[in-house]
Amino acid sequence: MTTRHDDSSPPRLWAHRGLSLHAPENTLAAVREAHKAGCEWVELDVQLLGDGTPVIWHDSDTRRCANANARLSRLTLEAARKLDVGAWFSPGFAGERMATLEEMLALLGELKMGLNLELKLNRGRDPNALAEVVIPRTLAALSAERLIVSSFSRDALEAAREIEKDPQRLRLGLLYKGIPRDWQKDAERVQAYSVHGKWRRLTRQRAEEVKRAGLKLFCYTANDPKAFAPRWKWGVDGVISDDPRVFN
């Protein structure tokens, strides 16, 4: 069974898509707000535009978080730069632009923050292409102890592991809604460092299995410290929250 390589562990609290309760998600502004709030790590999503540019974005289109509706798979960087991705959240963030991976990595380096980067595979997108673009650039920018790459896509994680075979150099996280019975097969296949589950669907049995196997266990997206509290006793190592300060 996969065993965890014990190195510099991430903190217990991470900001989900930046400080997304107080700033537009997955933007440079949201990461700056997370830093101001005292967060050491952020969780962000990365995917490719139609021209192959890696950008920090969650949805398959821009309808929810921009001033226009376009599919990411049909956007060039030039077109994406024209979108306002802040005004939807509040007037104070009007003019915020979609962040490229390079811009975000530069900001995280400047702020000395850690990153859980989710390889986001929306329908019809190529996991190998995403990994081939994202993994080398991210590894060049962040040290191993400041990075976890996660994904719901086993293909994307396998592609990432092919690029960097050393599990101490690239820590991979298995993302699930509910952690399945056969999660250990996935963990062995990609030499996983961690398992990430939806907090309301986490069971004590699965939590104990993950911890016995020596892997880290993280939960998303928890914003109610009182309701979440029993899960700390199950061995959960960390929480991804829209505002981690509520747990302090």
PDB file of N, CA, C and O in Angstrom, residues 119-169:
ATOM      1  N   LEU A 119      -6.097  20.048 -11.160  1.00  0.00           N
ATOM      2  CA  LEU A 119      -6.157  19.892 -12.608  1.00  0.00           C
ATOM      3  C   LEU A 119      -7.618  19.694 -12.974  1.00  0.00           C
ATOM      4  O   LEU A 119      -8.209  18.653 -12.696  1.00  0.00           O
ATOM      5  N   LYS A 120      -8.208  20.719 -13.575  1.00  0.00           N
ATOM      6  CA  LYS A 120      -9.648  20.734 -13.825  1.00  0.00           C
ATOM      7  C   LYS A 120      -9.944  20.204 -15.220  1.00  0.00           C
ATOM      8  O   LYS A 120      -9.544  20.816 -16.224  1.00  0.00           O
ATOM      9  N   LEU A 121     -10.627  19.079 -15.290  1.00  0.00           N
ATOM     10  CA  LEU A 121     -10.958  18.465 -16.567  1.00  0.00           C
ATOM     11  C   LEU A 121     -12.448  18.559 -16.810  1.00  0.00           C
ATOM     12  O   LEU A 121     -13.223  17.727 -16.328  1.00  0.00           O
ATOM     13  N   ASN A 122     -12.871  19.603 -17.501  1.00  0.00           N
ATOM     14  CA  ASN A 122     -14.263  19.664 -17.911  1.00  0.00           C
ATOM     15  C   ASN A 122     -14.467  18.791 -19.140  1.00  0.00           C
ATOM     16  O   ASN A 122     -13.510  18.365 -19.788  1.00  0.00           O
ATOM     17  N   ARG A 123     -15.716  18.501 -19.434  1.00  0.00           N
ATOM     18  CA  ARG A 123     -16.051  17.519 -20.467  1.00  0.00           C
ATOM     19  C   ARG A 123     -15.350  17.804 -21.800  1.00  0.00           C
ATOM     20  O   ARG A 123     -15.347  18.936 -22.289  1.00  0.00           O
ATOM     21  N   GLY A 124     -14.735  16.763 -22.349  1.00  0.00           N
ATOM     22  CA  GLY A 124     -14.126  16.868 -23.664  1.00  0.00           C
ATOM     23  C   GLY A 124     -12.697  17.374 -23.683  1.00  0.00           C
ATOM     24  O   GLY A 124     -12.081  17.445 -24.751  1.00  0.00           O
ATOM     25  N   ARG A 125     -12.147  17.712 -22.520  1.00  0.00           N
ATOM     26  CA  ARG A 125     -10.783  18.239 -22.487  1.00  0.00           C
ATOM     27  C   ARG A 125      -9.770  17.111 -22.289  1.00  0.00           C
ATOM     28  O   ARG A 125     -10.073  16.066 -21.714  1.00  0.00           O
ATOM     29  N   ASP A 126      -8.544  17.347 -22.729  1.00  0.00           N
ATOM     30  CA  ASP A 126      -7.496  16.329 -22.772  1.00  0.00           C
ATOM     31  C   ASP A 126      -6.655  16.356 -21.490  1.00  0.00           C
ATOM     32  O   ASP A 126      -5.932  17.327 -21.252  1.00  0.00           O
ATOM     33  N   PRO A 127      -6.703  15.311 -20.664  1.00  0.00           N
ATOM     34  CA  PRO A 127      -5.929  15.311 -19.422  1.00  0.00           C
ATOM     35  C   PRO A 127      -4.424  15.325 -19.643  1.00  0.00           C
ATOM     36  O   PRO A 127      -3.678  15.926 -18.881  1.00  0.00           O
ATOM     37  N   ASN A 128      -3.970  14.659 -20.696  1.00  0.00           N
ATOM     38  CA  ASN A 128      -2.537  14.634 -20.978  1.00  0.00           C
ATOM     39  C   ASN A 128      -2.021  16.011 -21.380  1.00  0.00           C
ATOM     40  O   ASN A 128      -0.960  16.444 -20.931  1.00  0.00           O
ATOM     41  N   ALA A 129      -2.788  16.693 -22.214  1.00  0.00           N
ATOM     42  CA  ALA A 129      -2.385  18.033 -22.643  1.00  0.00           C
ATOM     43  C   ALA A 129      -2.308  18.976 -21.459  1.00  0.00           C
ATOM     44  O   ALA A 129      -1.376  19.791 -21.348  1.00  0.00           O
ATOM     45  N   LEU A 130      -3.277  18.871 -20.566  1.00  0.00           N
ATOM     46  CA  LEU A 130      -3.282  19.744 -19.389  1.00  0.00           C
ATOM     47  C   LEU A 130      -2.062  19.475 -18.518  1.00  0.00           C
ATOM     48  O   LEU A 130      -1.358  20.407 -18.112  1.00  0.00           O
ATOM     49  N   ALA A 131      -1.800  18.216 -18.224  1.00  0.00           N
ATOM     50  CA  ALA A 131      -0.659  17.877 -17.375  1.00  0.00           C
ATOM     51  C   ALA A 131       0.660  18.293 -18.015  1.00  0.00           C
ATOM     52  O   ALA A 131       1.556  18.809 -17.335  1.00  0.00           O
ATOM     53  N   GLU A 132       0.786  18.083 -19.303  1.00  0.00           N
ATOM     54  CA  GLU A 132       2.037  18.401 -19.992  1.00  0.00           C
ATOM     55  C   GLU A 132       2.363  19.887 -19.957  1.00  0.00           C
ATOM     56  O   GLU A 132       3.529  20.283 -19.915  1.00  0.00           O
ATOM     57  N   VAL A 133       1.327  20.719 -19.951  1.00  0.00           N
ATOM     58  CA  VAL A 133       1.540  22.165 -19.888  1.00  0.00           C
ATOM     59  C   VAL A 133       1.745  22.628 -18.445  1.00  0.00           C
ATOM     60  O   VAL A 133       2.647  23.423 -18.156  1.00  0.00           O
ATOM     61  N   VAL A 134       0.934  22.111 -17.542  1.00  0.00           N
ATOM     62  CA  VAL A 134       0.882  22.655 -16.186  1.00  0.00           C
ATOM     63  C   VAL A 134       1.998  22.137 -15.275  1.00  0.00           C
ATOM     64  O   VAL A 134       2.612  22.919 -14.534  1.00  0.00           O
ATOM     65  N   ILE A 135       2.260  20.848 -15.298  1.00  0.00           N
ATOM     66  CA  ILE A 135       3.162  20.266 -14.311  1.00  0.00           C
ATOM     67  C   ILE A 135       4.582  20.825 -14.395  1.00  0.00           C
ATOM     68  O   ILE A 135       5.140  21.265 -13.366  1.00  0.00           O
ATOM     69  N   PRO A 136       5.230  20.854 -15.541  1.00  0.00           N
ATOM     70  CA  PRO A 136       6.595  21.384 -15.574  1.00  0.00           C
ATOM     71  C   PRO A 136       6.695  22.839 -15.117  1.00  0.00           C
ATOM     72  O   PRO A 136       7.622  23.201 -14.389  1.00  0.00           O
ATOM     73  N   ARG A 137       5.741  23.654 -15.511  1.00  0.00           N
ATOM     74  CA  ARG A 137       5.781  25.070 -15.139  1.00  0.00           C
ATOM     75  C   ARG A 137       5.580  25.246 -13.630  1.00  0.00           C
ATOM     76  O   ARG A 137       6.221  26.096 -13.003  1.00  0.00           O
ATOM     77  N   THR A 138       4.688  24.442 -13.081  1.00  0.00           N
ATOM     78  CA  THR A 138       4.406  24.570 -11.652  1.00  0.00           C
ATOM     79  C   THR A 138       5.577  24.060 -10.817  1.00  0.00           C
ATOM     80  O   THR A 138       5.959  24.684  -9.817  1.00  0.00           O
ATOM     81  N   LEU A 139       6.158  22.957 -11.215  1.00  0.00           N
ATOM     82  CA  LEU A 139       7.314  22.422 -10.493  1.00  0.00           C
ATOM     83  C   LEU A 139       8.506  23.372 -10.559  1.00  0.00           C
ATOM     84  O   LEU A 139       9.301  23.449  -9.615  1.00  0.00           O
ATOM     85  N   ALA A 140       8.623  24.083 -11.645  1.00  0.00           N
ATOM     86  CA  ALA A 140       9.730  25.038 -11.780  1.00  0.00           C
ATOM     87  C   ALA A 140       9.540  26.251 -10.879  1.00  0.00           C
ATOM     88  O   ALA A 140      10.504  26.918 -10.503  1.00  0.00           O
ATOM     89  N   ALA A 141       8.295  26.522 -10.518  1.00  0.00           N
ATOM     90  CA  ALA A 141       7.995  27.741  -9.755  1.00  0.00           C
ATOM     91  C   ALA A 141       7.899  27.512  -8.251  1.00  0.00           C
ATOM     92  O   ALA A 141       8.207  28.416  -7.468  1.00  0.00           O
ATOM     93  N   LEU A 142       7.435  26.331  -7.833  1.00  0.00           N
ATOM     94  CA  LEU A 142       7.180  26.073  -6.418  1.00  0.00           C
ATOM     95  C   LEU A 142       7.964  24.863  -5.930  1.00  0.00           C
ATOM     96  O   LEU A 142       8.059  23.855  -6.634  1.00  0.00           O
ATOM     97  N   SER A 143       8.469  24.933  -4.720  1.00  0.00           N
ATOM     98  CA  SER A 143       9.159  23.796  -4.123  1.00  0.00           C
ATOM     99  C   SER A 143       8.148  22.721  -3.738  1.00  0.00           C
ATOM    100  O   SER A 143       6.956  22.993  -3.559  1.00  0.00           O
ATOM    101  N   ALA A 144       8.627  21.501  -3.590  1.00  0.00           N
ATOM    102  CA  ALA A 144       7.738  20.365  -3.347  1.00  0.00           C
ATOM    103  C   ALA A 144       6.901  20.535  -2.089  1.00  0.00           C
ATOM    104  O   ALA A 144       5.725  20.155  -2.061  1.00  0.00           O
ATOM    105  N   GLU A 145       7.473  21.126  -1.043  1.00  0.00           N
ATOM    106  CA  GLU A 145       6.740  21.250   0.213  1.00  0.00           C
ATOM    107  C   GLU A 145       5.673  22.342   0.164  1.00  0.00           C
ATOM    108  O   GLU A 145       4.873  22.462   1.102  1.00  0.00           O
ATOM    109  N   ARG A 146       5.628  23.108  -0.908  1.00  0.00           N
ATOM    110  CA  ARG A 146       4.613  24.150  -1.042  1.00  0.00           C
ATOM    111  C   ARG A 146       3.591  23.819  -2.124  1.00  0.00           C
ATOM    112  O   ARG A 146       2.863  24.698  -2.585  1.00  0.00           O
ATOM    113  N   LEU A 147       3.505  22.540  -2.508  1.00  0.00           N
ATOM    114  CA  LEU A 147       2.637  22.188  -3.632  1.00  0.00           C
ATOM    115  C   LEU A 147       1.994  20.815  -3.445  1.00  0.00           C
ATOM    116  O   LEU A 147       2.663  19.854  -3.065  1.00  0.00           O
ATOM    117  N   ILE A 148       0.703  20.745  -3.713  1.00  0.00           N
ATOM    118  CA  ILE A 148      -0.016  19.490  -3.916  1.00  0.00           C
ATOM    119  C   ILE A 148      -0.834  19.667  -5.186  1.00  0.00           C
ATOM    120  O   ILE A 148      -1.540  20.670  -5.347  1.00  0.00           O
ATOM    121  N   VAL A 149      -0.737  18.719  -6.097  1.00  0.00           N
ATOM    122  CA  VAL A 149      -1.546  18.729  -7.317  1.00  0.00           C
ATOM    123  C   VAL A 149      -2.625  17.675  -7.159  1.00  0.00           C
ATOM    124  O   VAL A 149      -2.331  16.506  -6.895  1.00  0.00           O
ATOM    125  N   SER A 150      -3.888  18.082  -7.295  1.00  0.00           N
ATOM    126  CA  SER A 150      -5.001  17.159  -7.117  1.00  0.00           C
ATOM    127  C   SER A 150      -5.889  17.165  -8.355  1.00  0.00           C
ATOM    128  O   SER A 150      -5.810  18.061  -9.197  1.00  0.00           O
ATOM    129  N   SER A 151      -6.750  16.136  -8.436  1.00  0.00           N
ATOM    130  CA  SER A 151      -7.700  16.095  -9.543  1.00  0.00           C
ATOM    131  C   SER A 151      -8.736  15.006  -9.289  1.00  0.00           C
ATOM    132  O   SER A 151      -8.458  14.004  -8.620  1.00  0.00           O
ATOM    133  N   PHE A 152      -9.938  15.211  -9.826  1.00  0.00           N
ATOM    134  CA  PHE A 152     -10.943  14.158  -9.886  1.00  0.00           C
ATOM    135  C   PHE A 152     -10.608  13.176 -11.005  1.00  0.00           C
ATOM    136  O   PHE A 152     -11.132  12.065 -11.032  1.00  0.00           O
ATOM    137  N   SER A 153      -9.765  13.605 -11.943  1.00  0.00           N
ATOM    138  CA  SER A 153      -9.426  12.793 -13.106  1.00  0.00           C
ATOM    139  C   SER A 153      -8.222  11.906 -12.812  1.00  0.00           C
ATOM    140  O   SER A 153      -7.111  12.393 -12.614  1.00  0.00           O
ATOM    141  N   ARG A 154      -8.450  10.579 -12.794  1.00  0.00           N
ATOM    142  CA  ARG A 154      -7.324   9.662 -12.602  1.00  0.00           C
ATOM    143  C   ARG A 154      -6.360   9.766 -13.776  1.00  0.00           C
ATOM    144  O   ARG A 154      -5.145   9.630 -13.603  1.00  0.00           O
ATOM    145  N   ASP A 155      -6.882  10.000 -14.988  1.00  0.00           N
ATOM    146  CA  ASP A 155      -6.018  10.119 -16.158  1.00  0.00           C
ATOM    147  C   ASP A 155      -5.071  11.309 -16.019  1.00  0.00           C
ATOM    148  O   ASP A 155      -3.894  11.223 -16.370  1.00  0.00           O
ATOM    149  N   ALA A 156      -5.579  12.421 -15.496  1.00  0.00           N
ATOM    150  CA  ALA A 156      -4.734  13.604 -15.318  1.00  0.00           C
ATOM    151  C   ALA A 156      -3.650  13.339 -14.282  1.00  0.00           C
ATOM    152  O   ALA A 156      -2.494  13.739 -14.454  1.00  0.00           O
ATOM    153  N   LEU A 157      -4.002  12.655 -13.198  1.00  0.00           N
ATOM    154  CA  LEU A 157      -3.008  12.350 -12.168  1.00  0.00           C
ATOM    155  C   LEU A 157      -1.966  11.360 -12.679  1.00  0.00           C
ATOM    156  O   LEU A 157      -0.772  11.483 -12.373  1.00  0.00           O
ATOM    157  N   GLU A 158      -2.392  10.391 -13.460  1.00  0.00           N
ATOM    158  CA  GLU A 158      -1.437   9.445 -14.037  1.00  0.00           C
ATOM    159  C   GLU A 158      -0.496  10.161 -15.000  1.00  0.00           C
ATOM    160  O   GLU A 158       0.710   9.869 -15.032  1.00  0.00           O
ATOM    161  N   ALA A 159      -1.027  11.088 -15.776  1.00  0.00           N
ATOM    162  CA  ALA A 159      -0.180  11.859 -16.693  1.00  0.00           C
ATOM    163  C   ALA A 159       0.826  12.707 -15.918  1.00  0.00           C
ATOM    164  O   ALA A 159       1.996  12.821 -16.292  1.00  0.00           O
ATOM    165  N   ALA A 160       0.366  13.285 -14.800  1.00  0.00           N
ATOM    166  CA  ALA A 160       1.268  14.075 -13.955  1.00  0.00           C
ATOM    167  C   ALA A 160       2.377  13.206 -13.377  1.00  0.00           C
ATOM    168  O   ALA A 160       3.551  13.610 -13.341  1.00  0.00           O
ATOM    169  N   ARG A 161       2.018  11.999 -12.946  1.00  0.00           N
ATOM    170  CA  ARG A 161       3.028  11.108 -12.373  1.00  0.00           C
ATOM    171  C   ARG A 161       4.032  10.644 -13.423  1.00  0.00           C
ATOM    172  O   ARG A 161       5.210  10.444 -13.123  1.00  0.00           O
ATOM    173  N   GLU A 162       3.594  10.500 -14.653  1.00  0.00           N
ATOM    174  CA  GLU A 162       4.524  10.143 -15.730  1.00  0.00           C
ATOM    175  C   GLU A 162       5.549  11.246 -15.955  1.00  0.00           C
ATOM    176  O   GLU A 162       6.712  10.984 -16.263  1.00  0.00           O
ATOM    177  N   ILE A 163       5.121  12.485 -15.800  1.00  0.00           N
ATOM    178  CA  ILE A 163       6.023  13.621 -15.991  1.00  0.00           C
ATOM    179  C   ILE A 163       7.028  13.719 -14.859  1.00  0.00           C
ATOM    180  O   ILE A 163       8.215  13.983 -15.083  1.00  0.00           O
ATOM    181  N   GLU A 164       6.573  13.537 -13.624  1.00  0.00           N
ATOM    182  CA  GLU A 164       7.467  13.560 -12.454  1.00  0.00           C
ATOM    183  C   GLU A 164       7.211  12.290 -11.648  1.00  0.00           C
ATOM    184  O   GLU A 164       6.231  12.184 -10.941  1.00  0.00           O
ATOM    185  N   LYS A 165       8.103  11.343 -11.779  1.00  0.00           N
ATOM    186  CA  LYS A 165       7.900  10.027 -11.175  1.00  0.00           C
ATOM    187  C   LYS A 165       8.221   9.980  -9.683  1.00  0.00           C
ATOM    188  O   LYS A 165       7.829   9.052  -8.991  1.00  0.00           O
ATOM    189  N   ASP A 166       8.936  10.965  -9.188  1.00  0.00           N
ATOM    190  CA  ASP A 166       9.336  10.974  -7.786  1.00  0.00           C
ATOM    191  C   ASP A 166       8.201  11.538  -6.930  1.00  0.00           C
ATOM    192  O   ASP A 166       7.890  12.729  -7.013  1.00  0.00           O
ATOM    193  N   PRO A 167       7.563  10.715  -6.076  1.00  0.00           N
ATOM    194  CA  PRO A 167       6.445  11.207  -5.262  1.00  0.00           C
ATOM    195  C   PRO A 167       6.854  12.212  -4.202  1.00  0.00           C
ATOM    196  O   PRO A 167       5.999  12.886  -3.630  1.00  0.00           O
ATOM    197  N   GLN A 168       8.142  12.321  -3.926  1.00  0.00           N
ATOM    198  CA  GLN A 168       8.588  13.350  -2.992  1.00  0.00           C
ATOM    199  C   GLN A 168       8.794  14.683  -3.700  1.00  0.00           C
ATOM    200  O   GLN A 168       8.766  15.731  -3.057  1.00  0.00           O
ATOM    201  N   ARG A 169       8.982  14.634  -5.004  1.00  0.00           N
ATOM    202  CA  ARG A 169       9.129  15.858  -5.785  1.00  0.00           C
ATOM    203  C   ARG A 169       7.770  16.410  -6.214  1.00  0.00           C
ATOM    204  O   ARG A 169       7.573  17.622  -6.292  1.00  0.00           O
TER     205      ARG A 169
END
